[in-house]
């Protein structure tokens, strides 16, 4: 058999139409020249970036997903997520979108939590070694990630069903099989199938070996464990495709080589692009700019606003990457945007689709309520907000619980909440217009609080001092 080949597929390579010779990669042109091809469709969206091996295998990658192929059946695809934190973040969403697109096409997908591999730390794309986590912390993080993945799966099925029969979504943890292995037994069984020269040649390894810090044995061994994960899933689940970020290509290739040596069978890798900040930094925990998917770390409002704030030059690409909207609908959205850019229609649709996937319909409703309350001074939105939403929206705000005594005034309220200084200065802050309650300016310190005006139906008051200082008051015994 000819040696398998890897070739980077640059943007535009799949932009041709059926019969436009030379526009599709050779291995994909024959099976997926039409717009309906699963791989071609995701390439057109920009979601799938690289494929390995592209040619030279007994069965080429497109044939696995071509319903016209002999013996066509649902495939199994996996992607790994290391629990280095207790939440996934926006940087993980593209790989999850890739899994979801396969699932929507009737294939079975596996989200693999690296409860074992997180103990070592993946060196890919890093200039220095990760901080080692205690075993107890990794277990807690892994448990949280499993819950988060199940939540995303539930939201996907509940809010984005399209009437087709989908494949399964399974969450696994690789600690389930590594805890059964003794180190020497594992090395004796698997170690002989890895060549040091090949492992050392990986770009991620080369970069770290040249760095001042160097590379630890634990990090170096990471690609062996990821390769074994692929082998285990191939043996027990029939998994033939691994999905990962573009920085995972070396690890994916190691898995291919290990499986091929062990079984003589071919498996495949697909990479998705890495999402970066406007400064070009990879979004994630290590870079310190993560937008988390767990509500306790990033609220639905904050997630919604992250996507609403995207620039015009990136919003069309993000609609293709982060949503399930058909390309024709995205084109229509962008055409409307060109006529009324001030409405930020694409950004709002993008934010809504992502927030609904991550937090469900109620999370999206919460994000919209918070947006109305903060940016549009909506009293109606404030009145229906929960304590949790107010705390999420005004994270830096002081939260007080006060008893409403008869005759309580604006001045009394401000002082009890420690929002103004005692004495004449605090009094003047009110008379000079520096205080508002529920987005309404108050200038009479002696005004008695009125339920329905100063105190909302939900028993809350939002006190604002100056431009940015907020105080949330929950009134008791109303």
Tab-separated table of C-alpha atoms in Angstrom, residues 89-94 97 275-276 283 290-293 298-323 344-359 364 367 371:
chain	number	residue	atom	x	y	z
A	89	UNK	CA	-14.774	27.530	27.236
A	90	UNK	CA	-15.538	29.161	23.875
A	91	UNK	CA	-12.262	27.794	22.515
A	92	UNK	CA	-13.765	24.283	22.805
A	93	UNK	CA	-16.962	25.133	20.952
A	94	UNK	CA	-15.676	24.562	17.430
A	97	UNK	CA	-19.728	21.951	16.717
A	275	UNK	CA	-10.297	30.769	17.687
A	276	UNK	CA	-8.113	33.701	18.665
A	283	UNK	CA	-8.745	31.854	23.534
A	290	UNK	CA	-11.296	32.369	28.452
A	291	UNK	CA	-15.018	32.911	27.969
A	292	UNK	CA	-16.384	30.004	29.990
A	293	UNK	CA	-19.422	27.856	29.222
A	298	UNK	CA	-19.325	33.341	32.706
A	299	UNK	CA	-22.991	34.309	32.890
A	300	UNK	CA	-25.367	33.910	29.922
A	301	UNK	CA	-25.350	37.707	29.644
A	302	UNK	CA	-21.561	37.838	29.412
A	303	UNK	CA	-21.473	35.030	26.831
A	304	UNK	CA	-24.186	36.782	24.824
A	305	UNK	CA	-22.329	40.091	24.939
A	306	UNK	CA	-19.046	38.440	23.873
A	307	UNK	CA	-20.641	37.495	20.568
A	308	UNK	CA	-22.724	40.682	20.218
A	309	UNK	CA	-19.468	42.674	20.372
A	310	UNK	CA	-17.854	40.812	17.465
A	311	UNK	CA	-16.663	43.051	14.654
A	312	UNK	CA	-18.299	43.145	11.235
A	313	UNK	CA	-15.233	41.612	9.604
A	314	UNK	CA	-15.551	38.407	11.657
A	315	UNK	CA	-19.276	37.975	12.286
A	316	UNK	CA	-20.083	36.174	9.005
A	317	UNK	CA	-17.276	33.675	9.617
A	318	UNK	CA	-18.486	33.129	13.177
A	319	UNK	CA	-22.070	32.541	12.010
A	320	UNK	CA	-20.752	29.755	9.793
A	321	UNK	CA	-18.544	28.281	12.506
A	322	UNK	CA	-20.640	28.568	15.662
A	323	UNK	CA	-24.218	28.037	14.404
A	344	UNK	CA	-26.097	44.662	14.361
A	345	UNK	CA	-28.456	41.933	13.192
A	346	UNK	CA	-25.781	39.274	12.491
A	347	UNK	CA	-24.131	39.818	15.878
A	348	UNK	CA	-27.435	39.471	17.712
A	349	UNK	CA	-28.372	36.322	15.811
A	350	UNK	CA	-24.930	34.830	16.446
A	351	UNK	CA	-25.144	35.632	20.157
A	352	UNK	CA	-28.647	34.184	20.404
A	353	UNK	CA	-27.762	30.909	18.676
A	354	UNK	CA	-24.653	30.286	20.774
A	355	UNK	CA	-26.256	31.288	24.080
A	356	UNK	CA	-29.218	28.997	23.435
A	357	UNK	CA	-26.892	26.071	22.706
A	358	UNK	CA	-24.820	26.673	25.842
A	359	UNK	CA	-27.488	27.773	28.327
A	364	UNK	CA	-30.971	33.201	26.323
A	367	UNK	CA	-29.199	37.283	28.683
A	371	UNK	CA	-29.175	43.398	28.190
